[in-house]
Tab-separated table of C-alpha atoms in Angstrom:
chain	number	residue	atom	x	y	z
A	238	MET	CA	0.000	0.000	0.000
A	239	ALA	CA	1.343	3.447	-0.949
A	240	ALA	CA	2.383	5.746	1.868
A	241	ASP	CA	0.135	8.659	2.827
A	242	TYR	CA	0.986	12.083	1.470
A	243	GLU	CA	2.753	14.599	3.674
A	244	PRO	CA	1.162	18.051	4.038
A	245	MET	CA	2.636	20.653	1.710
A	246	PRO	CA	5.073	23.099	3.308
A	247	SER	CA	3.246	26.168	4.592
A	248	ASP	CA	6.038	28.451	5.863
A	249	TRP	CA	6.377	30.555	2.710
A	250	GLU	CA	4.763	33.684	1.285
A	251	ARG	CA	5.486	33.940	-2.462
A	252	GLY	CA	4.749	31.375	-5.143
A	253	LEU	CA	5.533	31.258	-8.860
A	254	ALA	CA	3.754	28.881	-11.242
A	255	VAL	CA	5.648	28.092	-14.465
A	256	VAL	CA	4.184	25.960	-17.271
A	257	ALA	CA	4.247	25.664	-21.047
A	258	HIS	CA	0.654	26.450	-22.045
A	259	PRO	CA	-2.638	28.002	-21.014
A	260	ASP	CA	-4.706	25.280	-19.239
A	261	ASP	CA	-1.642	23.392	-17.860
A	262	LEU	CA	-2.167	24.767	-14.348
A	263	GLU	CA	-5.919	24.322	-14.451
A	264	TYR	CA	-5.770	20.540	-14.696
A	265	GLY	CA	-5.401	20.271	-10.910
A	266	ALA	CA	-2.845	22.742	-9.581
A	267	SER	CA	-5.129	25.791	-9.740
A	268	ALA	CA	-7.377	24.446	-6.977
A	269	ALA	CA	-4.320	24.253	-4.717
A	270	ILE	CA	-3.251	27.752	-5.766
A	271	ALA	CA	-6.727	29.063	-4.883
A	272	ARG	CA	-6.371	27.511	-1.433
A	273	TRP	CA	-2.931	29.091	-0.961
A	274	VAL	CA	-4.228	32.509	-2.044
A	275	ASP	CA	-7.013	32.115	0.530
A	276	ASP	CA	-4.282	31.493	3.106
A	277	GLY	CA	-2.621	34.801	2.243
A	278	LYS	CA	0.074	33.594	-0.162
A	279	SER	CA	0.842	35.550	-3.339
A	280	PHE	CA	1.177	33.895	-6.743
A	281	VAL	CA	2.308	34.858	-10.229
A	282	TYR	CA	1.782	32.761	-13.366
A	283	VAL	CA	4.461	32.509	-16.066
A	284	LEU	CA	3.634	30.688	-19.299
A	285	ALA	CA	6.286	29.864	-21.860
A	286	SER	CA	3.806	30.142	-24.757
A	287	ARG	CA	0.375	31.551	-25.509
A	288	GLY	CA	-0.963	28.147	-26.596
A	289	GLU	CA	-1.465	29.329	-30.150
A	290	ALA	CA	-1.065	25.841	-31.665
A	291	GLY	CA	-3.557	24.237	-29.280
A	292	ILE	CA	-6.853	24.260	-31.218
A	293	ASP	CA	-6.982	22.530	-34.571
A	294	GLY	CA	-9.814	24.594	-36.035
A	295	ILE	CA	-8.400	28.040	-35.135
A	296	THR	CA	-5.334	29.606	-36.713
A	297	PRO	CA	-2.426	30.451	-34.409
A	298	GLN	CA	-2.952	34.156	-35.125
A	299	GLU	CA	-6.484	33.962	-33.704
A	300	CYS	CA	-5.827	31.255	-31.157
A	301	GLY	CA	-2.966	32.901	-29.245
A	302	PRO	CA	-4.908	36.008	-28.146
A	303	LEU	CA	-7.994	33.883	-27.393
A	304	ARG	CA	-6.115	31.493	-25.162
A	305	GLU	CA	-4.291	34.370	-23.495
A	306	ARG	CA	-7.654	35.883	-22.522
A	307	GLU	CA	-8.905	32.545	-21.254
A	308	GLN	CA	-5.778	32.067	-19.140
A	309	ILE	CA	-6.032	35.515	-17.584
A	310	GLU	CA	-9.662	34.808	-16.649
A	311	ALA	CA	-8.746	31.362	-15.269
A	312	ALA	CA	-6.097	32.982	-13.086
A	313	ARG	CA	-8.510	35.677	-11.902
A	314	ILE	CA	-10.972	33.029	-10.718
A	315	VAL	CA	-8.404	31.614	-8.272
A	316	GLY	CA	-7.154	35.003	-7.122
A	317	VAL	CA	-4.077	35.467	-9.336
A	318	SER	CA	-3.862	38.845	-11.060
A	319	GLU	CA	-0.388	38.698	-12.626
A	320	VAL	CA	0.076	36.458	-15.682
A	321	GLU	CA	3.161	36.659	-17.925
A	322	PHE	CA	3.639	35.097	-21.369
A	323	LEU	CA	7.182	34.528	-22.620
A	324	ASP	CA	6.206	34.001	-26.290
A	325	HIS	CA	8.137	30.828	-27.016
A	326	ARG	CA	6.430	29.045	-29.918
A	327	ASP	CA	3.714	26.659	-28.831
A	328	GLY	CA	4.407	23.060	-29.830
A	329	VAL	CA	8.096	23.585	-30.564
A	330	ILE	CA	9.406	25.003	-27.284
A	331	GLU	CA	13.087	24.130	-27.090
A	332	TYR	CA	15.219	23.387	-24.087
A	333	GLY	CA	18.186	25.713	-24.242
A	334	LEU	CA	19.789	28.921	-23.055
A	335	PRO	CA	17.030	31.287	-24.278
A	336	LEU	CA	14.392	29.415	-22.273
A	337	ARG	CA	16.638	29.060	-19.224
A	338	ARG	CA	17.420	32.786	-19.405
A	339	ASP	CA	13.750	33.762	-19.588
A	340	LEU	CA	12.833	31.519	-16.655
A	341	ALA	CA	15.789	32.659	-14.560
A	342	ALA	CA	14.722	36.247	-15.214
A	343	ALA	CA	11.183	35.471	-14.027
A	344	ILE	CA	12.524	33.875	-10.859
A	345	ARG	CA	14.761	36.872	-10.159
A	346	ARG	CA	11.905	39.316	-10.785
A	347	HIS	CA	9.341	37.581	-8.611
A	348	ARG	CA	11.618	36.038	-5.950
A	349	PRO	CA	9.445	33.018	-5.075
A	350	GLU	CA	9.978	30.573	-2.258
A	351	LEU	CA	7.762	27.896	-3.856
A	352	VAL	CA	7.749	27.166	-7.589
A	353	VAL	CA	4.905	25.096	-9.066
A	354	THR	CA	5.085	23.315	-12.410
A	355	LEU	CA	3.590	20.387	-14.310
A	356	ASN	CA	4.728	16.830	-14.910
A	357	HIS	CA	7.682	16.919	-17.296
A	358	ALA	CA	8.494	13.216	-17.290
A	359	ALA	CA	8.551	11.293	-20.565
A	360	SER	CA	5.068	9.839	-19.988
A	361	TRP	CA	1.827	10.335	-18.082
A	362	SER	CA	0.537	7.780	-15.583
A	363	ASN	CA	-1.518	6.051	-18.299
A	364	GLY	CA	1.622	5.492	-20.372
A	365	SER	CA	0.842	8.091	-23.028
A	366	ARG	CA	3.729	10.242	-24.226
A	367	ASN	CA	4.066	13.620	-22.535
A	368	SER	CA	4.262	16.787	-24.622
A	369	PRO	CA	7.785	17.869	-25.616
A	370	ASP	CA	6.801	21.375	-24.489
A	371	HIS	CA	6.046	20.077	-20.976
A	372	ARG	CA	9.280	18.119	-20.887
A	373	ASN	CA	11.444	20.979	-22.078
A	374	VAL	CA	9.875	23.661	-19.894
A	375	GLY	CA	10.111	21.470	-16.796
A	376	GLU	CA	13.757	20.612	-17.341
A	377	ALA	CA	14.664	24.208	-18.131
A	378	LEU	CA	12.818	25.400	-15.032
A	379	LEU	CA	14.746	23.086	-12.719
A	380	ASP	CA	17.982	24.392	-14.208
A	381	ALA	CA	16.783	27.997	-14.111
A	382	VAL	CA	16.186	27.767	-10.369
A	383	GLY	CA	19.931	27.229	-10.004
A	384	ASP	CA	20.774	29.789	-12.696
A	385	ALA	CA	18.722	32.450	-10.913
A	386	GLY	CA	20.887	32.192	-7.814
A	387	ASN	CA	24.226	32.598	-9.581
A	388	ARG	CA	25.062	36.224	-10.339
A	389	TRP	CA	27.586	35.190	-13.000
A	390	ILE	CA	24.960	33.309	-15.052
A	391	PHE	CA	22.930	35.657	-17.286
A	392	PRO	CA	24.398	38.852	-15.783
A	393	GLU	CA	23.071	40.695	-18.840
A	394	LEU	CA	19.607	40.491	-17.274
A	395	GLY	CA	20.587	43.230	-14.845
A	396	LEU	CA	18.642	41.521	-12.051
A	397	GLU	CA	19.890	40.628	-8.606
A	398	PRO	CA	20.322	36.873	-8.045
A	399	TRP	CA	17.675	34.995	-6.096
A	400	ASN	CA	18.603	31.959	-4.011
A	401	GLY	CA	15.336	31.872	-2.104
A	402	VAL	CA	13.508	29.070	-3.934
A	403	ARG	CA	13.086	26.358	-1.303
A	404	TRP	CA	10.894	23.851	-3.130
A	405	VAL	CA	9.692	22.967	-6.618
A	406	ALA	CA	6.255	21.309	-6.532
A	407	VAL	CA	5.371	19.201	-9.579
A	408	ALA	CA	1.693	18.474	-10.308
A	409	GLY	CA	0.288	15.583	-12.320
A	410	VAL	CA	2.914	13.006	-11.377
A	411	THR	CA	2.685	9.418	-10.187
A	412	GLU	CA	5.536	9.988	-7.707
A	413	ALA	CA	3.625	12.544	-5.607
A	414	THR	CA	4.876	12.951	-2.054
A	415	HIS	CA	2.776	15.791	-0.617
A	416	ALA	CA	-0.749	17.169	-0.869
A	417	VAL	CA	-2.898	20.152	0.029
A	418	ALA	CA	-6.570	19.924	1.001
A	419	VAL	CA	-8.861	21.707	-1.461
A	420	GLU	CA	-12.398	21.195	-0.120
A	421	SER	CA	-12.831	24.975	0.067
A	422	SER	CA	-11.272	25.757	-3.309
A	423	LEU	CA	-12.053	22.849	-5.630
A	424	ASP	CA	-15.112	24.540	-7.150
A	425	ARG	CA	-12.926	27.496	-8.124
A	426	GLY	CA	-10.367	25.099	-9.546
A	427	VAL	CA	-13.108	23.574	-11.703
A	428	ALA	CA	-14.319	27.031	-12.757
A	429	SER	CA	-10.769	28.019	-13.692
A	430	LEU	CA	-10.518	25.032	-16.034
A	431	GLU	CA	-13.957	25.758	-17.464
A	432	ALA	CA	-12.707	29.279	-18.287
A	433	HIS	CA	-10.690	27.635	-21.094
A	434	ARG	CA	-13.946	27.318	-23.000
A	435	ALA	CA	-12.624	27.396	-26.542
A	436	TYR	CA	-9.851	24.951	-25.722
A	437	LEU	CA	-12.222	22.475	-24.069
A	438	GLU	CA	-14.634	22.722	-26.977
A	439	GLY	CA	-11.730	22.023	-29.315
A	440	LEU	CA	-10.943	18.805	-27.444
A	441	GLY	CA	-14.366	17.383	-28.241
A	442	ASP	CA	-15.920	14.661	-26.125
A	443	GLY	CA	-13.535	12.818	-23.842
A	444	PRO	CA	-12.349	12.530	-20.249
A	445	MET	CA	-10.165	15.659	-20.424
A	446	SER	CA	-13.030	17.840	-21.689
A	447	ASP	CA	-15.327	17.263	-18.670
A	448	ALA	CA	-13.660	19.658	-16.248
A	449	GLY	CA	-15.776	18.964	-13.168
A	450	THR	CA	-15.661	15.194	-13.367
A	451	PHE	CA	-11.942	15.048	-14.136
A	452	LEU	CA	-10.865	17.364	-11.316
A	453	ARG	CA	-13.236	15.981	-8.693
A	454	ASP	CA	-12.217	12.395	-9.461
A	455	SER	CA	-8.550	13.400	-9.218
A	456	ALA	CA	-9.138	15.180	-5.897
A	457	ARG	CA	-10.957	12.170	-4.443
A	458	GLU	CA	-8.183	9.848	-5.587
A	459	ALA	CA	-5.512	12.038	-3.989
A	460	GLY	CA	-7.619	12.250	-0.855
A	461	GLU	CA	-7.426	8.497	-0.373
A	462	ARG	CA	-3.822	9.097	0.707
A	463	PHE	CA	-4.556	12.329	2.575
A	464	GLY	CA	-6.998	11.475	5.316
A	465	GLY	CA	-10.013	11.230	3.036
A	466	ARG	CA	-9.994	14.967	2.241
A	467	LEU	CA	-10.301	16.269	-1.291
A	468	ALA	CA	-6.732	17.120	-2.240
A	469	VAL	CA	-4.225	18.039	-4.928
A	470	ALA	CA	-0.987	16.066	-4.822
A	471	PHE	CA	2.517	17.167	-5.791
A	472	GLU	CA	5.998	15.752	-5.946
A	473	VAL	CA	7.997	18.177	-3.816
A	474	LEU	CA	11.633	18.622	-4.773
A	475	PRO	CA	13.700	20.461	-2.151
A	476	VAL	CA	16.154	22.991	-3.544
């Protein structure tokens, strides 16, 4: 039998969420972010792309601004007012120095203690291949946490180094170690996913398009290892 989840660390004030696309945070992590905002924490969202390649029936020129608006509304629902887009190309985000530099700059600007991101392993729990964008952003983020603390890496940014990241919390993984109870915030997490209306409609019928069912089932499953409470689980990597 799998071990119970540990409670998420709570002795921090500033969080930064970094993912590849609009909607990545809303598939679970946003309910936890809503709970943390309720507890007085501050959060900023940073997205590597605007998700412009995410809807088959809409051109990237139309899709990018649409998904940007949906992401800003999704963030507003859970109490996050600051959303940044780094404008790497959706679908072909590359691991490399430009991405590391952009993420290190975001970390130096916002000076988080907790960084939240999405599963960047090769596969999801069902065995399906993970997006190369997820993989590359996650790997670059882990490296950028170290880059941000070294004043001799990317000095051209003109930003003071930041060594204050204490944990990286990864959502959507099978190796989760910690959880946060979301009974009071799950409905807002669902509403934040539903704010991606055009994207969900583009998915068509399927398990990922039914926001309420997907998120509530996930929260109940996590809760089985967290005292029976509805929860969002993370793998917590100490820095």
